[in-house]
PDB file of N, CA and C in Angstrom:
ATOM      1  N   MET X1129     160.414   0.009  75.969  1.00 40.00           N
ATOM      2  CA  MET X1129     159.479   0.417  75.272  1.00 40.00           C
ATOM      3  C   MET X1129     159.083  -1.215  74.940  1.00 40.00           C
ATOM      4  N   THR X1130     157.491  -1.552  75.188  1.00 43.00           N
ATOM      5  CA  THR X1130     157.059  -2.997  75.012  1.00 43.00           C
ATOM      6  C   THR X1130     156.208  -3.171  74.477  1.00 43.00           C
ATOM      7  N   ALA X1131     155.542  -4.407  73.745  1.00 44.00           N
ATOM      8  CA  ALA X1131     154.138  -4.294  72.912  1.00 44.00           C
ATOM      9  C   ALA X1131     152.982  -3.731  73.591  1.00 44.00           C
ATOM     10  N   GLU X1132     153.073  -3.978  74.995  1.00 48.00           N
ATOM     11  CA  GLU X1132     152.133  -3.721  75.470  1.00 48.00           C
ATOM     12  C   GLU X1132     152.026  -2.047  76.052  1.00 48.00           C
ATOM     13  N   THR X1133     153.006  -1.586  75.993  1.00 46.00           N
ATOM     14  CA  THR X1133     152.855   0.001  76.228  1.00 46.00           C
ATOM     15  C   THR X1133     153.745   0.804  75.402  1.00 46.00           C
ATOM     16  N   PRO X1134     153.337   0.606  73.888  1.00 49.00           N
ATOM     17  CA  PRO X1134     153.697   1.555  72.972  1.00 49.00           C
ATOM     18  C   PRO X1134     154.417   2.978  73.541  1.00 49.00           C
ATOM     19  N   ALA X1135     155.128   3.566  73.120  1.00 52.00           N
ATOM     20  CA  ALA X1135     155.649   4.774  73.266  1.00 52.00           C
ATOM     21  C   ALA X1135     155.888   5.843  71.610  1.00 52.00           C
ATOM     22  N   GLY X1136     156.000   6.831  72.086  1.00 53.00           N
ATOM     23  CA  GLY X1136     155.880   7.716  70.786  1.00 53.00           C
ATOM     24  C   GLY X1136     154.870   8.701  70.601  1.00 53.00           C
ATOM     25  N   PRO X1137     155.117   9.747  69.615  1.00 56.00           N
ATOM     26  CA  PRO X1137     153.828  10.531  69.518  1.00 56.00           C
ATOM     27  C   PRO X1137     152.332   9.874  69.128  1.00 56.00           C
ATOM     28  N   LEU X1138     152.316   8.629  68.655  1.00 53.00           N
ATOM     29  CA  LEU X1138     151.091   8.264  68.823  1.00 53.00           C
ATOM     30  C   LEU X1138     150.403   7.185  69.723  1.00 53.00           C
ATOM     31  N   GLY X1139     151.556   7.201  70.212  1.00 56.00           N
ATOM     32  CA  GLY X1139     151.070   6.251  71.403  1.00 56.00           C
ATOM     33  C   GLY X1139     150.482   5.029  71.749  1.00 56.00           C
ATOM     34  N   GLY X1140     150.554   4.356  70.354  1.00 61.00           N
ATOM     35  CA  GLY X1140     149.918   2.982  70.327  1.00 61.00           C
ATOM     36  C   GLY X1140     148.635   3.210  69.260  1.00 61.00           C
ATOM     37  N   HIS X1141     148.502   3.824  69.105  1.00 63.00           N
ATOM     38  CA  HIS X1141     147.144   4.507  67.958  1.00 63.00           C
ATOM     39  C   HIS X1141     147.319   4.106  66.500  1.00 63.00           C
ATOM     40  N   LEU X1142     148.396   3.203  65.891  1.00 66.00           N
ATOM     41  CA  LEU X1142     148.754   3.208  64.618  1.00 66.00           C
ATOM     42  C   LEU X1142     147.709   2.292  63.887  1.00 66.00           C
ATOM     43  N   ASP X1143     147.078   1.348  65.114  1.00 76.00           N
ATOM     44  CA  ASP X1143     145.915   0.742  64.401  1.00 76.00           C
ATOM     45  C   ASP X1143     144.468   1.235  64.670  1.00 76.00           C
ATOM     46  N   ASP X1144     144.315   2.363  65.041  1.00 80.00           N
ATOM     47  CA  ASP X1144     142.990   2.754  65.586  1.00 80.00           C
ATOM     48  C   ASP X1144     142.379   3.705  64.441  1.00 80.00           C
ATOM     49  N   GLU X1145     141.686   2.932  64.066  1.00 85.00           N
ATOM     50  CA  GLU X1145     140.650   3.620  62.609  1.00 85.00           C
ATOM     51  C   GLU X1145     140.442   5.116  62.934  1.00 85.00           C
ATOM     52  N   ASP X1146     139.745   5.188  64.078  1.00 86.00           N
ATOM     53  CA  ASP X1146     139.149   6.758  64.339  1.00 86.00           C
ATOM     54  C   ASP X1146     140.207   7.473  65.378  1.00 86.00           C
ATOM     55  N   PHE X1147     141.781   7.126  65.304  1.00 91.00           N
ATOM     56  CA  PHE X1147     142.468   8.001  65.912  1.00 91.00           C
ATOM     57  C   PHE X1147     142.557   9.290  64.994  1.00 91.00           C
ATOM     58  N   PRO X1148     142.589  10.643  65.347  1.00 86.00           N
ATOM     59  CA  PRO X1148     142.936  11.655  64.520  1.00 86.00           C
ATOM     60  C   PRO X1148     144.109  12.021  64.131  1.00 86.00           C
ATOM     61  N   ALA X1149     144.680  11.398  63.287  1.00 88.00           N
ATOM     62  CA  ALA X1149     146.335  11.164  63.321  1.00 88.00           C
ATOM     63  C   ALA X1149     146.500  12.393  61.858  1.00 88.00           C
ATOM     64  N   TYR X1150     145.780  12.774  61.187  1.00 94.00           N
ATOM     65  CA  TYR X1150     146.165  13.561  59.810  1.00 94.00           C
ATOM     66  C   TYR X1150     145.616  14.987  60.197  1.00 94.00           C
ATOM     67  N   THR X1151     146.810  15.822  59.735  1.00 94.00           N
ATOM     68  CA  THR X1151     145.930  17.097  59.470  1.00 94.00           C
ATOM     69  C   THR X1151     145.414  17.379  58.271  1.00 94.00           C
ATOM     70  N   MET X1152     144.474  18.622  58.063  1.00 95.00           N
ATOM     71  CA  MET X1152     144.218  18.870  56.847  1.00 95.00           C
ATOM     72  C   MET X1152     144.867  18.611  55.632  1.00 95.00           C
ATOM     73  N   GLY X1153     145.865  19.445  55.863  1.00 95.00           N
ATOM     74  CA  GLY X1153     146.857  19.464  54.631  1.00 95.00           C
ATOM     75  C   GLY X1153     147.587  18.139  54.304  1.00 95.00           C
ATOM     76  N   ARG X1154     147.801  17.350  55.201  1.00 95.00           N
ATOM     77  CA  ARG X1154     148.013  15.908  55.045  1.00 95.00           C
ATOM     78  C   ARG X1154     146.748  15.072  53.979  1.00 95.00           C
ATOM     79  N   ALA X1155     145.713  15.383  55.182  1.00 96.00           N
ATOM     80  CA  ALA X1155     144.236  14.222  54.372  1.00 96.00           C
ATOM     81  C   ALA X1155     144.251  15.229  53.365  1.00 96.00           C
ATOM     82  N   ALA X1156     144.133  16.029  52.782  1.00 96.00           N
ATOM     83  CA  ALA X1156     143.925  16.427  51.332  1.00 96.00           C
ATOM     84  C   ALA X1156     144.984  15.957  50.399  1.00 96.00           C
ATOM     85  N   GLU X1157     146.146  16.269  50.878  1.00 96.00           N
ATOM     86  CA  GLU X1157     146.966  15.835  49.810  1.00 96.00           C
ATOM     87  C   GLU X1157     146.756  14.074  49.757  1.00 96.00           C
ATOM     88  N   MET X1158     146.717  13.365  50.892  1.00 95.00           N
ATOM     89  CA  MET X1158     146.460  11.756  50.519  1.00 95.00           C
ATOM     90  C   MET X1158     145.415  11.397  49.695  1.00 95.00           C
ATOM     91  N   LEU X1159     144.331  12.640  49.877  1.00 95.00           N
ATOM     92  CA  LEU X1159     143.083  12.289  48.816  1.00 95.00           C
ATOM     93  C   LEU X1159     143.400  12.452  47.546  1.00 95.00           C
ATOM     94  N   GLY X1160     144.055  13.331  47.391  1.00 95.00           N
ATOM     95  CA  GLY X1160     144.479  14.250  46.263  1.00 95.00           C
ATOM     96  C   GLY X1160     143.275  15.652  45.737  1.00 95.00           C
ATOM     97  N   THR X1161     142.912  15.879  46.678  1.00 95.00           N
ATOM     98  CA  THR X1161     141.916  17.206  46.722  1.00 95.00           C
ATOM     99  C   THR X1161     142.612  18.102  47.534  1.00 95.00           C
ATOM    100  N   THR X1162     141.712  19.196  47.382  1.00 96.00           N
ATOM    101  CA  THR X1162     142.216  20.409  48.097  1.00 96.00           C
ATOM    102  C   THR X1162     141.422  20.447  49.435  1.00 96.00           C
ATOM    103  N   GLN X1163     141.939  21.270  50.385  1.00 96.00           N
ATOM    104  CA  GLN X1163     141.466  21.642  51.723  1.00 96.00           C
ATOM    105  C   GLN X1163     140.183  22.210  52.059  1.00 96.00           C
ATOM    106  N   GLY X1164     139.732  22.676  50.916  1.00 96.00           N
ATOM    107  CA  GLY X1164     138.245  23.574  50.567  1.00 96.00           C
ATOM    108  C   GLY X1164     137.327  22.260  50.233  1.00 96.00           C
ATOM    109  N   PHE X1165     137.789  21.255  49.731  1.00 97.00           N
ATOM    110  CA  PHE X1165     136.778  19.706  49.705  1.00 97.00           C
ATOM    111  C   PHE X1165     136.524  19.304  50.713  1.00 97.00           C
ATOM    112  N   LEU X1166     137.382  19.311  51.798  1.00 96.00           N
ATOM    113  CA  LEU X1166     137.438  18.546  53.314  1.00 96.00           C
ATOM    114  C   LEU X1166     136.535  19.656  54.187  1.00 96.00           C
ATOM    115  N   ARG X1167     136.852  21.115  53.726  1.00 95.00           N
ATOM    116  CA  ARG X1167     135.668  21.878  54.538  1.00 95.00           C
ATOM    117  C   ARG X1167     134.313  21.633  54.360  1.00 95.00           C
ATOM    118  N   ALA X1168     134.207  21.563  52.687  1.00 96.00           N
ATOM    119  CA  ALA X1168     132.445  21.599  52.084  1.00 96.00           C
ATOM    120  C   ALA X1168     132.139  20.169  52.448  1.00 96.00           C
ATOM    121  N   ILE X1169     132.760  19.259  52.795  1.00 96.00           N
ATOM    122  CA  ILE X1169     132.076  17.869  53.480  1.00 96.00           C
ATOM    123  C   ILE X1169     131.992  17.923  54.990  1.00 96.00           C
ATOM    124  N   GLY X1170     132.624  18.780  55.465  1.00 94.00           N
ATOM    125  CA  GLY X1170     132.613  18.990  56.751  1.00 94.00           C
ATOM    126  C   GLY X1170     131.090  19.841  56.682  1.00 94.00           C
ATOM    127  N   ASP X1171     131.114  20.736  56.095  1.00 94.00           N
ATOM    128  CA  ASP X1171     129.886  21.750  56.198  1.00 94.00           C
ATOM    129  C   ASP X1171     128.859  20.923  56.004  1.00 94.00           C
ATOM    130  N   ALA X1172     128.524  20.033  54.777  1.00 93.00           N
ATOM    131  CA  ALA X1172     127.708  19.071  54.762  1.00 93.00           C
ATOM    132  C   ALA X1172     127.058  18.136  55.700  1.00 93.00           C
ATOM    133  N   ARG X1173     128.104  18.288  56.871  1.00 92.00           N
ATOM    134  CA  ARG X1173     127.958  17.150  58.136  1.00 92.00           C
ATOM    135  C   ARG X1173     128.389  15.550  57.476  1.00 92.00           C
ATOM    136  N   LEU X1174     129.018  15.441  56.496  1.00 95.00           N
ATOM    137  CA  LEU X1174     129.343  14.112  56.600  1.00 95.00           C
ATOM    138  C   LEU X1174     130.489  13.423  57.184  1.00 95.00           C
ATOM    139  N   ILE X1175     131.384  14.320  57.544  1.00 94.00           N
ATOM    140  CA  ILE X1175     132.469  14.110  58.417  1.00 94.00           C
ATOM    141  C   ILE X1175     132.730  15.155  59.553  1.00 94.00           C
ATOM    142  N   THR X1176     132.876  14.878  60.562  1.00 93.00           N
ATOM    143  CA  THR X1176     133.223  16.319  61.790  1.00 93.00           C
ATOM    144  C   THR X1176     134.380  16.022  62.494  1.00 93.00           C
ATOM    145  N   PRO X1177     135.595  16.617  61.540  1.00 93.00           N
ATOM    146  CA  PRO X1177     136.895  16.374  62.180  1.00 93.00           C
ATOM    147  C   PRO X1177     137.091  16.680  63.623  1.00 93.00           C
ATOM    148  N   LEU X1178     137.678  15.911  64.383  1.00 92.00           N
ATOM    149  CA  LEU X1178     138.240  16.618  65.375  1.00 92.00           C
ATOM    150  C   LEU X1178     139.116  17.706  65.531  1.00 92.00           C
ATOM    151  N   ARG X1179     139.524  18.536  66.564  1.00 91.00           N
ATOM    152  CA  ARG X1179     140.212  19.575  66.606  1.00 91.00           C
ATOM    153  C   ARG X1179     141.113  19.491  67.674  1.00 91.00           C
ATOM    154  N   SER X1180     142.425  19.819  67.007  1.00 87.00           N
ATOM    155  CA  SER X1180     143.613  19.741  68.154  1.00 87.00           C
ATOM    156  C   SER X1180     143.540  21.060  68.994  1.00 87.00           C
ATOM    157  N   ALA X1181     144.199  21.088  70.121  1.00 90.00           N
ATOM    158  CA  ALA X1181     144.410  21.798  71.331  1.00 90.00           C
ATOM    159  C   ALA X1181     144.266  23.506  70.559  1.00 90.00           C
ATOM    160  N   GLY X1182     144.759  23.600  69.304  1.00 91.00           N
ATOM    161  CA  GLY X1182     145.082  24.592  68.775  1.00 91.00           C
ATOM    162  C   GLY X1182     143.808  25.116  67.921  1.00 91.00           C
ATOM    163  N   GLY X1183     142.863  24.087  67.496  1.00 90.00           N
ATOM    164  CA  GLY X1183     141.852  24.349  66.955  1.00 90.00           C
ATOM    165  C   GLY X1183     142.062  23.781  65.353  1.00 90.00           C
ATOM    166  N   HIS X1184     143.181  23.272  65.032  1.00 92.00           N
ATOM    167  CA  HIS X1184     143.061  22.945  63.768  1.00 92.00           C
ATOM    168  C   HIS X1184     142.391  21.290  63.547  1.00 92.00           C
ATOM    169  N   ARG X1185     142.034  21.654  62.392  1.00 94.00           N
ATOM    170  CA  ARG X1185     141.317  20.016  62.075  1.00 94.00           C
ATOM    171  C   ARG X1185     142.391  18.311  62.057  1.00 94.00           C
ATOM    172  N   ARG X1186     141.643  17.766  62.469  1.00 95.00           N
ATOM    173  CA  ARG X1186     142.476  16.315  62.406  1.00 95.00           C
ATOM    174  C   ARG X1186     141.466  15.133  61.892  1.00 95.00           C
ATOM    175  N   TYR X1187     142.181  14.432  61.149  1.00 95.00           N
ATOM    176  CA  TYR X1187     140.905  13.522  60.495  1.00 95.00           C
ATOM    177  C   TYR X1187     141.679  11.879  60.950  1.00 95.00           C
ATOM    178  N   SER X1188     140.868  11.107  61.052  1.00 94.00           N
ATOM    179  CA  SER X1188     140.976   9.591  60.965  1.00 94.00           C
ATOM    180  C   SER X1188     140.925   8.946  59.553  1.00 94.00           C
ATOM    181  N   ARG X1189     141.617   7.730  59.507  1.00 94.00           N
ATOM    182  CA  ARG X1189     141.487   6.924  58.655  1.00 94.00           C
ATOM    183  C   ARG X1189     140.381   6.589  58.063  1.00 94.00           C
ATOM    184  N   TYR X1190     139.168   6.464  59.243  1.00 93.00           N
ATOM    185  CA  TYR X1190     137.754   6.181  58.972  1.00 93.00           C
ATOM    186  C   TYR X1190     137.499   7.214  58.000  1.00 93.00           C
ATOM    187  N   GLN X1191     137.297   8.545  58.398  1.00 95.00           N
ATOM    188  CA  GLN X1191     136.966   9.600  58.153  1.00 95.00           C
ATOM    189  C   GLN X1191     137.375  10.112  56.200  1.00 95.00           C
ATOM    190  N   LEU X1192     139.055   9.484  56.025  1.00 96.00           N
ATOM    191  CA  LEU X1192     139.399   9.688  54.918  1.00 96.00           C
ATOM    192  C   LEU X1192     139.011   9.062  54.189  1.00 96.00           C
ATOM    193  N   ARG X1193     138.469   7.361  54.328  1.00 95.00           N
ATOM    194  CA  ARG X1193     137.883   6.591  53.727  1.00 95.00           C
ATOM    195  C   ARG X1193     136.158   6.973  53.130  1.00 95.00           C
ATOM    196  N   ILE X1194     135.743   7.732  53.923  1.00 96.00           N
ATOM    197  CA  ILE X1194     134.413   8.488  53.992  1.00 96.00           C
ATOM    198  C   ILE X1194     135.023   9.616  52.610  1.00 96.00           C
ATOM    199  N   ALA X1195     135.805  10.490  52.982  1.00 97.00           N
ATOM    200  CA  ALA X1195     136.223  11.361  52.080  1.00 97.00           C
ATOM    201  C   ALA X1195     136.447  11.384  50.860  1.00 97.00           C
ATOM    202  N   ALA X1196     136.843   9.949  50.612  1.00 97.00           N
ATOM    203  CA  ALA X1196     137.755   9.504  49.348  1.00 97.00           C
ATOM    204  C   ALA X1196     136.313   8.941  48.555  1.00 97.00           C
ATOM    205  N   ARG X1197     135.226   8.254  49.471  1.00 97.00           N
ATOM    206  CA  ARG X1197     134.158   8.115  48.726  1.00 97.00           C
ATOM    207  C   ARG X1197     133.311   9.269  48.202  1.00 97.00           C
ATOM    208  N   ALA X1198     133.369  10.294  48.748  1.00 97.00           N
ATOM    209  CA  ALA X1198     132.770  11.547  48.343  1.00 97.00           C
ATOM    210  C   ALA X1198     133.354  12.196  46.931  1.00 97.00           C
ATOM    211  N   ARG X1199     134.789  12.292  47.495  1.00 97.00           N
ATOM    212  CA  ARG X1199     135.616  12.375  46.017  1.00 97.00           C
ATOM    213  C   ARG X1199     135.150  11.617  45.100  1.00 97.00           C
ATOM    214  N   GLN X1200     135.254  10.496  45.022  1.00 97.00           N
ATOM    215  CA  GLN X1200     134.911   9.439  43.963  1.00 97.00           C
ATOM    216  C   GLN X1200     133.577  10.051  43.400  1.00 97.00           C
ATOM    217  N   LEU X1201     132.474  10.263  44.002  1.00 97.00           N
ATOM    218  CA  LEU X1201     131.120  10.743  43.008  1.00 97.00           C
ATOM    219  C   LEU X1201     131.257  12.203  42.832  1.00 97.00           C
ATOM    220  N   VAL X1202     131.976  12.894  43.338  1.00 97.00           N
ATOM    221  CA  VAL X1202     131.968  14.554  43.035  1.00 97.00           C
ATOM    222  C   VAL X1202     132.997  14.337  42.050  1.00 97.00           C
ATOM    223  N   ASP X1203     133.792  13.344  41.768  1.00 97.00           N
ATOM    224  CA  ASP X1203     134.928  13.428  40.492  1.00 97.00           C
ATOM    225  C   ASP X1203     133.670  12.730  39.376  1.00 97.00           C
ATOM    226  N   GLN X1204     132.173  12.036  39.601  1.00 97.00           N
ATOM    227  CA  GLN X1204     131.821  11.821  38.742  1.00 97.00           C
ATOM    228  C   GLN X1204     130.854  12.639  38.227  1.00 97.00           C
ATOM    229  N   GLY X1205     130.575  13.838  38.940  1.00 97.00           N
ATOM    230  CA  GLY X1205     129.907  14.742  38.413  1.00 97.00           C
ATOM    231  C   GLY X1205     128.717  14.914  39.455  1.00 97.00           C
ATOM    232  N   THR X1206     128.708  14.344  40.493  1.00 97.00           N
ATOM    233  CA  THR X1206     127.686  14.520  41.565  1.00 97.00           C
ATOM    234  C   THR X1206     127.975  16.045  42.523  1.00 97.00           C
ATOM    235  N   PRO X1207     127.071  16.813  42.499  1.00 96.00           N
ATOM    236  CA  PRO X1207     127.601  17.828  43.579  1.00 96.00           C
ATOM    237  C   PRO X1207     127.986  17.127  45.094  1.00 96.00           C
ATOM    238  N   VAL X1208     128.879  18.140  45.832  1.00 96.00           N
ATOM    239  CA  VAL X1208     129.143  17.934  47.025  1.00 96.00           C
ATOM    240  C   VAL X1208     127.822  17.688  47.758  1.00 96.00           C
ATOM    241  N   GLU X1209     126.806  18.285  47.968  1.00 95.00           N
ATOM    242  CA  GLU X1209     125.718  17.937  49.006  1.00 95.00           C
ATOM    243  C   GLU X1209     125.445  16.896  48.800  1.00 95.00           C
ATOM    244  N   ALA X1210     124.767  16.601  47.318  1.00 96.00           N
ATOM    245  CA  ALA X1210     124.401  15.296  46.686  1.00 96.00           C
ATOM    246  C   ALA X1210     125.155  13.819  46.949  1.00 96.00           C
ATOM    247  N   ALA X1211     126.482  14.011  46.812  1.00 97.00           N
ATOM    248  CA  ALA X1211     127.534  12.925  47.241  1.00 97.00           C
ATOM    249  C   ALA X1211     127.376  12.832  49.149  1.00 97.00           C
ATOM    250  N   CYS X1212     127.402  13.878  49.459  1.00 96.00           N
ATOM    251  CA  CYS X1212     127.323  13.407  51.009  1.00 96.00           C
ATOM    252  C   CYS X1212     125.941  12.894  51.455  1.00 96.00           C
ATOM    253  N   ARG X1213     125.354  13.464  50.594  1.00 96.00           N
ATOM    254  CA  ARG X1213     123.741  12.676  51.145  1.00 96.00           C
ATOM    255  C   ARG X1213     123.620  11.187  50.558  1.00 96.00           C
ATOM    256  N   ILE X1214     123.856  11.223  49.414  1.00 97.00           N
ATOM    257  CA  ILE X1214     124.301   9.707  49.231  1.00 97.00           C
ATOM    258  C   ILE X1214     125.200   8.371  50.048  1.00 97.00           C
ATOM    259  N   ILE X1215     126.077   9.291  50.715  1.00 97.00           N
ATOM    260  CA  ILE X1215     126.941   8.585  51.459  1.00 97.00           C
ATOM    261  C   ILE X1215     126.064   8.095  52.290  1.00 97.00           C
ATOM    262  N   ILE X1216     125.852   9.151  53.290  1.00 95.00           N
ATOM    263  CA  ILE X1216     124.585   9.033  54.241  1.00 95.00           C
ATOM    264  C   ILE X1216     123.668   7.711  54.232  1.00 95.00           C
ATOM    265  N   LEU X1217     122.997   7.906  53.172  1.00 96.00           N
ATOM    266  CA  LEU X1217     121.907   6.899  52.473  1.00 96.00           C
ATOM    267  C   LEU X1217     122.520   5.569  52.464  1.00 96.00           C
ATOM    268  N   GLU X1218     123.805   5.156  51.961  1.00 95.00           N
ATOM    269  CA  GLU X1218     124.600   4.164  51.494  1.00 95.00           C
ATOM    270  C   GLU X1218     124.828   3.741  53.180  1.00 95.00           C
ATOM    271  N   ASP X1219     125.167   4.232  53.974  1.00 93.00           N
ATOM    272  CA  ASP X1219     125.754   3.883  55.466  1.00 93.00           C
ATOM    273  C   ASP X1219     123.989   3.462  56.451  1.00 93.00           C
ATOM    274  N   GLN X1220     123.113   4.040  56.214  1.00 96.00           N
ATOM    275  CA  GLN X1220     121.946   3.870  56.825  1.00 96.00           C
ATOM    276  C   GLN X1220     121.432   2.534  56.107  1.00 96.00           C
ATOM    277  N   LEU X1221     121.663   2.459  55.211  1.00 97.00           N
ATOM    278  CA  LEU X1221     121.154   1.011  54.279  1.00 97.00           C
ATOM    279  C   LEU X1221     121.975   0.115  54.801  1.00 97.00           C
ATOM    280  N   GLU X1222     123.040   0.132  55.093  1.00 96.00           N
ATOM    281  CA  GLU X1222     123.903  -1.112  55.165  1.00 96.00           C
ATOM    282  C   GLU X1222     123.538  -1.535  56.696  1.00 96.00           C
ATOM    283  N   GLU X1223     123.720   0.186  57.550  1.00 97.00           N
ATOM    284  CA  GLU X1223     123.102  -0.634  59.169  1.00 97.00           C
ATOM    285  C   GLU X1223     121.892  -1.475  59.026  1.00 97.00           C
ATOM    286  N   ALA X1224     120.943  -0.845  58.061  1.00 98.00           N
ATOM    287  CA  ALA X1224     119.318  -1.607  58.257  1.00 98.00           C
ATOM    288  C   ALA X1224     119.508  -3.198  57.828  1.00 98.00           C
ATOM    289  N   GLN X1225     120.285  -3.214  57.048  1.00 98.00           N
ATOM    290  CA  GLN X1225     120.727  -4.375  56.483  1.00 98.00           C
ATOM    291  C   GLN X1225     121.355  -5.788  57.429  1.00 98.00           C
ATOM    292  N   ARG X1226     122.637  -4.822  58.021  1.00 97.00           N
ATOM    293  CA  ARG X1226     122.908  -5.562  59.371  1.00 97.00           C
ATOM    294  C   ARG X1226     122.038  -6.067  60.329  1.00 97.00           C
ATOM    295  N   ILE X1227     121.219  -4.769  60.656  1.00 98.00           N
ATOM    296  CA  ILE X1227     120.252  -5.136  61.790  1.00 98.00           C
ATOM    297  C   ILE X1227     119.123  -6.588  61.009  1.00 98.00           C
ATOM    298  N   ASN X1228     118.564  -6.397  60.094  1.00 97.00           N
ATOM    299  CA  ASN X1228     117.869  -7.307  59.310  1.00 97.00           C
ATOM    300  C   ASN X1228     118.352  -8.549  59.760  1.00 97.00           C
ATOM    301  N   ALA X1229     119.628  -8.762  59.373  1.00 96.00           N
ATOM    302  CA  ALA X1229     120.418 -10.055  59.261  1.00 96.00           C
ATOM    303  C   ALA X1229     120.189 -10.478  60.476  1.00 96.00           C
ATOM    304  N   ALA X1230     120.843  -9.535  61.642  1.00 96.00           N
ATOM    305  CA  ALA X1230     120.740  -9.717  62.757  1.00 96.00           C
ATOM    306  C   ALA X1230     119.437 -10.814  63.349  1.00 96.00           C
ATOM    307  N   TYR X1231     118.103 -10.079  62.908  1.00 95.00           N
ATOM    308  CA  TYR X1231     117.153 -10.434  63.282  1.00 95.00           C
ATOM    309  C   TYR X1231     116.728 -11.880  63.050  1.00 95.00           C
ATOM    310  N   ARG X1232     116.877 -11.748  61.615  1.00 95.00           N
ATOM    311  CA  ARG X1232     116.612 -13.227  60.850  1.00 95.00           C
ATOM    312  C   ARG X1232     117.372 -14.613  61.551  1.00 95.00           C
ATOM    313  N   HIS X1233     119.030 -13.716  61.562  1.00 94.00           N
ATOM    314  CA  HIS X1233     119.504 -15.078  62.134  1.00 94.00           C
ATOM    315  C   HIS X1233     119.234 -15.439  63.854  1.00 94.00           C
ATOM    316  N   ALA X1234     118.394 -14.302  64.635  1.00 92.00           N
ATOM    317  CA  ALA X1234     117.888 -14.629  65.877  1.00 92.00           C
ATOM    318  C   ALA X1234     116.527 -15.381  65.948  1.00 92.00           C
ATOM    319  N   ALA X1235     115.773 -15.170  64.508  1.00 92.00           N
ATOM    320  CA  ALA X1235     114.492 -15.858  64.447  1.00 92.00           C
ATOM    321  C   ALA X1235     114.792 -17.010  63.824  1.00 92.00           C
ATOM    322  N   GLU X1236     115.856 -17.552  63.288  1.00 91.00           N
ATOM    323  CA  GLU X1236     116.118 -18.912  62.829  1.00 91.00           C
ATOM    324  C   GLU X1236     116.812 -19.801  63.999  1.00 91.00           C
ATOM    325  N   ALA X1237     117.531 -19.374  65.071  1.00 82.00           N
ATOM    326  CA  ALA X1237     117.977 -19.751  65.966  1.00 82.00           C
ATOM    327  C   ALA X1237     116.934 -21.240  66.850  1.00 82.00           C
ATOM    328  N   PRO X1238     117.290 -22.224  67.206  1.00 81.00           N
ATOM    329  CA  PRO X1238     116.503 -22.721  67.686  1.00 81.00           C
ATOM    330  C   PRO X1238     116.226 -22.044  69.293  1.00 81.00           C
ATOM    331  N   PRO X1239     115.165 -22.275  69.562  1.00 76.00           N
ATOM    332  CA  PRO X1239     114.429 -21.658  71.131  1.00 76.00           C
ATOM    333  C   PRO X1239     115.345 -22.303  72.148  1.00 76.00           C
ATOM    334  N   SER X1240     116.025 -21.493  72.903  1.00 71.00           N
ATOM    335  CA  SER X1240     117.014 -22.000  73.952  1.00 71.00           C
ATOM    336  C   SER X1240     115.969 -22.906  75.329  1.00 71.00           C
ATOM    337  N   THR X1241     116.428 -23.990  75.553  1.00 67.00           N
ATOM    338  CA  THR X1241     115.651 -24.277  76.808  1.00 67.00           C
ATOM    339  C   THR X1241     115.929 -24.353  78.047  1.00 67.00           C
ATOM    340  N   ALA X1242     114.987 -23.709  78.855  1.00 61.00           N
ATOM    341  CA  ALA X1242     115.372 -22.974  80.176  1.00 61.00           C
ATOM    342  C   ALA X1242     115.315 -24.253  81.356  1.00 61.00           C
ATOM    343  N   ALA X1243     116.219 -24.266  81.959  1.00 57.00           N
ATOM    344  CA  ALA X1243     116.433 -25.624  83.121  1.00 57.00           C
ATOM    345  C   ALA X1243     115.692 -25.277  84.740  1.00 57.00           C
TER     346      ALA X1243
END
């Protein structure tokens, strides 16, 4: 086994944020919540877990971070559906700000001279 070709059940996916490595039970345990909460944020389309060959939900670390943010809002008294909408809007705002920054950077860059 070499660093270039890792073996094992994860096959080199340990650093992959999007790899669906966690079962619903494990994800709920890690977040300190219930499986019903994970189903609720899935029903609200905040996250869409991948399915194993047997049809079981599998979550990535990225999805767990989003679910943790939703749990934080719910723990503060925000309804699940509203928490999901807030997170979606936060994500859209962050993306718009990133795009605007890129446009500003491009506008401030000196024009290139064509030879």
